Amino acid sequence: MFRKEYSKYLILCFSIISSLTITAQKKVLDHTVYDSWKSLSETAVSNDAKYAATVVKVQEGDDYLLIRNLSNKKELIVPRGYNYLIAPDQKYIVAQIKAPYESSRQAKIKKTADEKMPKDSLVIISLEKFSLSKIPNVKTFKIGKDFSDYLAYTIDDTLKIKDKAKADEKARTLIVRNIYTAKEDTVKNVTDFIFSRNGKSLAVVTKPEAKDTISKPGIIYFDLNKYSRKTVSTGKTLYKNPALSDLGERLAFLATTDSVKAEIKNYSLYYFSTHDDSAQLIVDKNKTGMPREWNVSENYNPEFSKNGKRVLLGTAPIALPKDTTIPDFEKAQLDLWHWQEPLIQPQQLIELEKKKKQTYLSYVDLEDGYKFYQLATEQMPIVNISDENNGKYALGTSNLNYLFDTQWDVAARLTNDIWVLNLNNHTSKQIQTGLQAELSLSPNGKYLAWYNVNDRQYYAYSFDTGKEICLTDKLNINFWDEKNDTPSIPNSYGLGAWMEKDDAFLVYDAYDIWKLDPSGVKTPVNITQNVGRNNKLTLRYIKTDKESRFIKDTEKILLSAFDNTSKKHGFYELEKSNLKPLIMDEYIFSSPEKAKDKEVYLFAKSNFNTSPDLFITSNNWKTDTRLSDINPQMREYNWGTAELTEWTTFDGKQSQGIIYKPENFDPNKKYPLMVYFYEKHSDNLYQYSPPAPSRSIINIPFYCSRGYIVFTPDIQYTTGHPGESAYNSIVSGVEELAKNLWIDRDNMAIQGQSWGGYQVAYLVTRTDMFKAAGSGAPVSNMFSAYGGIRWETGRSRQYQYEQTQSRIGATMWEAPELYKENSPIFFADKVKTPLLIMHNDKDGAVPWYQGIEYFMALRRLQKPVWLLQYNNEAHNLKERRNCKDLSIRLQQFFDHYLKGDPAPVWMKTGIPATEKGKTYGFEIE
């Protein structure tokens, strides 16, 4: 029914559009364009810079994998390709192929059983020939990270499994295939498989079905150099969590002899090396060093240290079995809230599964008789071993003593007690108590560095000497966010990266990058030489090698650059002490992908009126080559332009905003004005927004295309008065903008979501300058909202008002007058503006009753108000069908009030519950 009514509405749109097209030359965006609008995803360039690839995604329909040969410009499109990997030798790409969208859609319409739904496939693509080998019904695949002769994949053979949950856990058939010879080997009843990093070993976990009385569960080890296979363990009831060392010569896994149906299973850690005939048990609950009543946890995947000499595992207290003496239907069901619990019940319940699966780090020394060492404890639950788990030192942290305060104190979430563990002599030492800091362990494990949020300085602690040094106290530089406008301790600008030998690390101020010596011997150096501050450029380090743990001393450093004045983006390069600009332009650039073996960068660029496309440069942006044209249809539509504007707010502050005009803007015409805002928007001057169904806010190009001016003002806040701050910034900006003769000041509207939705709800109590307003998920009553819960996380909302976005800066009992001043519901009688509210019944951020409170107040006062409540939807819509519905209603609502279009049925009379799901009220009577 929705599709039929939606189609009727689109026919009406087309009739309007056809008349507009005659005069506008270019088409106007409408709700039919969304599905085919494309975006880029999963971009990659091969190590040798010969090939580039990306997944081109449509909003609804079939995506495709685009591969370009960068030498001969040849292009290959793989329909529905996704989740691809470029083989390490750059000769092949392996990718999955989704089942056709329309086939899956039709199967859903026919209510096809899950096991009979269309299946994904696998494709092996020869990059030299651009030839394809397809394999049907493939569920998953893996290849070795550093070596690519072999591919392993599982067959999606779920036809016999009707329970979807069981189908996902089902043992499947595994195929091990030589990519070059196409020779295949089959392993049945596989539940897990893993390659070593070098790709020369493969471990496979098997679990035969219950009716198979011949086969047994086990672990199979493949030596892919010799192509030999060996069952290294069998006879246990369950095997899981295999791990291989980087070189593949060592294997660890968990296994149990307990019944498959046992509620609590006792797992043990087993170990195999290529020098052994079979795997041996090395850790169980009776192992020397294992805490009493603890055991190996199945909720941690064992892992080897980088050098393969340690195997890390998780342990945990043995859980108590469920009480079966009382049947479930006779047990009381309740949540008990206690005033002294560190975390309130809702948060405990949200985090319950995580808590049940909590593990504590330990390790086995494979070079010293398989000795076991328990590192983490219930009092010190988090431990990290330095130097890729090879290190002499480990860092232990605990925030358990500060959990109670996290309910209202944001800084408490950074508060930890800190220990240093020496793994050579197995001693530990507490070095900090209640430190509020952002921590960073150096890559080679020589230092711990941190930014102390209280004194706003950087520190370093030497593990070898035990000395702690403040590194920045003699600098007259702020390393904290100078633009922080909430009543909370500002965060740092961040730590960029460590240098190769742990002898320095990079940190940021508002503009530049500083190099700090953690030993404190060398004076801090501004490596960008104040170029950033002098030119109002924000310069930041870009990690071009995703696997690098540090910056090499001889490495050229690529920096992103943002011009805070012009809003341009670009890149700089730093080589030793030579800093030079590469490009600054009126675009936004994606983080570039560098070819591992060449100075070649793959990136996307776009601005408001240029769709993001893929480009490549081999000469540091002196020139670039365009590799894609994913939205050529954009050139057919009336789009828009974006320009920066400035004004002085009512309380004397300088502010900025963006004015978006239709592409065919005529200064001699008057245009209706749409105002949208959220905090500060002006830095997004060059941001691209595709036409898309709305999750909660207006789509700016959609409204520009349809003849609206859109204005996005920044808001300058004063603590204690967020509502009035919005009034001072937004209304002053609109008043200034409305001085232009091309603004139709009699037809202006405003829309916002969440924090923006609250401010819309407030603004309509303070001004009637807007002819219509849209408020999404608004807080209307700060008294009741203050005591509410953020149901997605289970956290109290109190911290928001005292320290963060809501910006009251005091508790409700300390400043009740501020809570009233900023609550729109107490001034609902002042509202003269028709208001469209969206608030959904599964909103996990703003309690749903906030929208209801405001709606009920305005309804009682007989103010024109509508409430859109999307069922089982979140703070922002997730279901595409609901997004499309909201987009239509927003357009109809604003077009009615600002353009004089007839009101649709849903606005005139609503939709009775008896008609729910049968009609949507889009039609005009």
mmCIF file of C-alpha atoms in Angstrom, residues 723-878:
data_model
loop_
_atom_site.group_PDB
_atom_site.id
_atom_site.type_symbol
_atom_site.label_atom_id
_atom_site.label_comp_id
_atom_site.label_asym_id
_atom_site.label_seq_id
_atom_site.Cartn_x
_atom_site.Cartn_y
_atom_site.Cartn_z
ATOM 1 C CA GLY A 723 18.567 28.403 24.554
ATOM 2 C CA GLU A 724 19.292 32.112 24.600
ATOM 3 C CA SER A 725 22.666 31.478 22.956
ATOM 4 C CA ALA A 726 20.836 29.802 20.082
ATOM 5 C CA TYR A 727 18.475 32.766 19.873
ATOM 6 C CA ASN A 728 21.333 35.295 19.872
ATOM 7 C CA SER A 729 23.248 33.453 17.153
ATOM 8 C CA ILE A 730 20.520 32.099 14.883
ATOM 9 C CA VAL A 731 17.974 34.905 14.933
ATOM 10 C CA SER A 732 20.680 37.559 14.539
ATOM 11 C CA GLY A 733 22.095 35.651 11.570
ATOM 12 C CA VAL A 734 18.675 35.265 9.968
ATOM 13 C CA GLU A 735 17.918 38.971 10.525
ATOM 14 C CA GLU A 736 21.182 39.893 8.834
ATOM 15 C CA LEU A 737 20.566 37.508 5.945
ATOM 16 C CA ALA A 738 16.987 38.728 5.504
ATOM 17 C CA LYS A 739 18.287 42.216 4.685
ATOM 18 C CA ASN A 740 19.007 40.828 1.231
ATOM 19 C CA LEU A 741 16.133 41.502 -1.147
ATOM 20 C CA TRP A 742 16.324 37.942 -2.487
ATOM 21 C CA ILE A 743 15.203 36.519 0.865
ATOM 22 C CA ASP A 744 11.439 36.207 1.258
ATOM 23 C CA ARG A 745 11.305 37.091 4.937
ATOM 24 C CA ASP A 746 7.604 36.242 5.073
ATOM 25 C CA ASN A 747 8.420 32.646 4.199
ATOM 26 C CA MET A 748 11.187 31.381 6.458
ATOM 27 C CA ALA A 749 11.394 28.046 8.292
ATOM 28 C CA ILE A 750 13.759 26.283 10.671
ATOM 29 C CA GLN A 751 14.622 22.635 11.279
ATOM 30 C CA GLY A 752 16.931 20.772 13.633
ATOM 31 C CA GLN A 753 17.460 17.367 15.198
ATOM 32 C CA SER A 754 18.462 16.248 18.697
ATOM 33 C CA TRP A 755 20.388 19.153 20.250
ATOM 34 C CA GLY A 756 19.252 21.149 17.228
ATOM 35 C CA GLY A 757 15.714 19.874 17.771
ATOM 36 C CA TYR A 758 15.788 21.171 21.345
ATOM 37 C CA GLN A 759 16.880 24.600 20.163
ATOM 38 C CA VAL A 760 14.104 24.737 17.560
ATOM 39 C CA ALA A 761 11.629 23.888 20.323
ATOM 40 C CA TYR A 762 13.092 26.745 22.383
ATOM 41 C CA LEU A 763 13.297 29.270 19.542
ATOM 42 C CA VAL A 764 9.621 29.058 18.656
ATOM 43 C CA THR A 765 8.859 30.216 22.210
ATOM 44 C CA ARG A 766 11.046 33.304 21.640
ATOM 45 C CA THR A 767 10.205 34.391 18.096
ATOM 46 C CA ASP A 768 7.467 34.080 15.516
ATOM 47 C CA MET A 769 9.735 34.993 12.605
ATOM 48 C CA PHE A 770 9.509 31.451 11.243
ATOM 49 C CA LYS A 771 6.423 30.401 9.365
ATOM 50 C CA ALA A 772 7.030 26.713 10.143
ATOM 51 C CA ALA A 773 9.461 24.679 12.219
ATOM 52 C CA GLY A 774 10.669 21.082 12.393
ATOM 53 C CA SER A 775 11.991 19.681 15.667
ATOM 54 C CA GLY A 776 13.502 16.205 15.813
ATOM 55 C CA ALA A 777 13.979 14.381 19.138
ATOM 56 C CA PRO A 778 13.790 17.551 21.245
ATOM 57 C CA VAL A 779 14.320 17.878 24.979
ATOM 58 C CA SER A 780 11.379 19.996 26.069
ATOM 59 C CA ASN A 781 11.614 19.730 29.857
ATOM 60 C CA MET A 782 15.113 19.891 31.291
ATOM 61 C CA PHE A 783 13.869 18.926 34.757
ATOM 62 C CA SER A 784 12.523 15.545 33.675
ATOM 63 C CA ALA A 785 15.258 15.048 31.058
ATOM 64 C CA TYR A 786 17.977 15.657 33.661
ATOM 65 C CA GLY A 787 16.778 12.658 35.651
ATOM 66 C CA GLY A 788 16.376 10.468 32.576
ATOM 67 C CA ILE A 789 18.444 7.676 31.057
ATOM 68 C CA ARG A 790 20.252 7.389 27.747
ATOM 69 C CA TRP A 791 18.803 3.967 27.014
ATOM 70 C CA GLU A 792 21.369 3.017 24.337
ATOM 71 C CA THR A 793 24.138 3.085 26.937
ATOM 72 C CA GLY A 794 22.118 2.889 30.155
ATOM 73 C CA ARG A 795 23.899 6.009 31.434
ATOM 74 C CA SER A 796 22.389 8.789 33.480
ATOM 75 C CA ARG A 797 21.739 11.994 31.527
ATOM 76 C CA GLN A 798 22.924 14.239 34.368
ATOM 77 C CA TYR A 799 26.449 14.728 33.005
ATOM 78 C CA GLN A 800 25.076 16.256 29.787
ATOM 79 C CA TYR A 801 23.533 19.175 31.653
ATOM 80 C CA GLU A 802 26.324 19.732 34.122
ATOM 81 C CA GLN A 803 29.357 19.326 31.852
ATOM 82 C CA THR A 804 28.693 18.717 28.176
ATOM 83 C CA GLN A 805 26.375 19.643 25.324
ATOM 84 C CA SER A 806 23.371 20.905 27.287
ATOM 85 C CA ARG A 807 25.712 23.448 28.906
ATOM 86 C CA ILE A 808 23.770 24.323 32.065
ATOM 87 C CA GLY A 809 26.933 23.944 34.147
ATOM 88 C CA ALA A 810 25.176 23.140 37.419
ATOM 89 C CA THR A 811 22.930 20.526 39.003
ATOM 90 C CA MET A 812 19.164 20.909 38.971
ATOM 91 C CA TRP A 813 19.063 21.810 42.666
ATOM 92 C CA GLU A 814 21.925 24.280 42.360
ATOM 93 C CA ALA A 815 20.338 26.282 39.518
ATOM 94 C CA PRO A 816 16.648 25.379 39.079
ATOM 95 C CA GLU A 817 16.044 28.761 37.462
ATOM 96 C CA LEU A 818 18.391 27.822 34.593
ATOM 97 C CA TYR A 819 16.617 24.528 34.041
ATOM 98 C CA LYS A 820 13.310 26.362 33.801
ATOM 99 C CA GLU A 821 14.675 29.169 31.602
ATOM 100 C CA ASN A 822 15.938 26.621 29.089
ATOM 101 C CA SER A 823 12.868 24.343 29.071
ATOM 102 C CA PRO A 824 10.526 25.134 26.150
ATOM 103 C CA ILE A 825 7.565 23.406 27.769
ATOM 104 C CA PHE A 826 7.198 26.163 30.375
ATOM 105 C CA PHE A 827 6.707 28.703 27.591
ATOM 106 C CA ALA A 828 4.550 26.620 25.260
ATOM 107 C CA ASP A 829 1.807 29.249 25.444
ATOM 108 C CA LYS A 830 4.121 31.667 23.621
ATOM 109 C CA VAL A 831 4.403 29.435 20.521
ATOM 110 C CA LYS A 832 2.819 30.799 17.350
ATOM 111 C CA THR A 833 4.751 28.709 14.817
ATOM 112 C CA PRO A 834 3.324 25.457 13.357
ATOM 113 C CA LEU A 835 5.623 22.699 14.606
ATOM 114 C CA LEU A 836 6.399 19.253 13.177
ATOM 115 C CA ILE A 837 8.013 17.005 15.820
ATOM 116 C CA MET A 838 9.678 13.657 15.133
ATOM 117 C CA HIS A 839 10.384 11.513 18.179
ATOM 118 C CA ASN A 840 10.692 7.748 17.906
ATOM 119 C CA ASP A 841 9.711 5.164 20.486
ATOM 120 C CA LYS A 842 13.120 3.437 20.610
ATOM 121 C CA ASP A 843 15.166 6.622 20.923
ATOM 122 C CA GLY A 844 18.208 5.656 22.979
ATOM 123 C CA ALA A 845 19.657 9.171 23.281
ATOM 124 C CA VAL A 846 16.753 11.512 24.153
ATOM 125 C CA PRO A 847 13.865 9.944 26.104
ATOM 126 C CA TRP A 848 10.806 9.600 23.887
ATOM 127 C CA TYR A 849 8.564 11.230 26.482
ATOM 128 C CA GLN A 850 10.307 14.556 25.884
ATOM 129 C CA GLY A 851 8.660 14.901 22.474
ATOM 130 C CA ILE A 852 5.374 13.684 23.893
ATOM 131 C CA GLU A 853 5.467 16.273 26.706
ATOM 132 C CA TYR A 854 5.881 19.111 24.221
ATOM 133 C CA PHE A 855 3.272 17.739 21.832
ATOM 134 C CA MET A 856 0.727 17.336 24.636
ATOM 135 C CA ALA A 857 1.335 20.864 25.900
ATOM 136 C CA LEU A 858 0.947 22.425 22.443
ATOM 137 C CA ARG A 859 -2.060 20.231 21.682
ATOM 138 C CA ARG A 860 -3.731 21.327 24.927
ATOM 139 C CA LEU A 861 -3.102 24.937 23.921
ATOM 140 C CA GLN A 862 -4.525 24.191 20.460
ATOM 141 C CA LYS A 863 -1.323 25.137 18.665
ATOM 142 C CA PRO A 864 -0.778 23.504 15.242
ATOM 143 C CA VAL A 865 1.549 20.598 16.049
ATOM 144 C CA TRP A 866 2.212 17.129 14.621
ATOM 145 C CA LEU A 867 4.210 14.276 16.122
ATOM 146 C CA LEU A 868 5.837 11.659 13.882
ATOM 147 C CA GLN A 869 6.561 8.548 15.934
ATOM 148 C CA TYR A 870 8.311 5.892 13.856
ATOM 149 C CA ASN A 871 7.788 2.501 15.450
ATOM 150 C CA ASN A 872 10.815 0.643 16.805
ATOM 151 C CA GLU A 873 13.055 3.380 15.440
ATOM 152 C CA ALA A 874 16.071 4.994 17.036
ATOM 153 C CA HIS A 875 17.207 8.573 17.649
ATOM 154 C CA ASN A 876 17.926 8.890 13.933
ATOM 155 C CA LEU A 877 15.959 6.694 11.569
ATOM 156 C CA LYS A 878 17.595 3.466 10.432
#
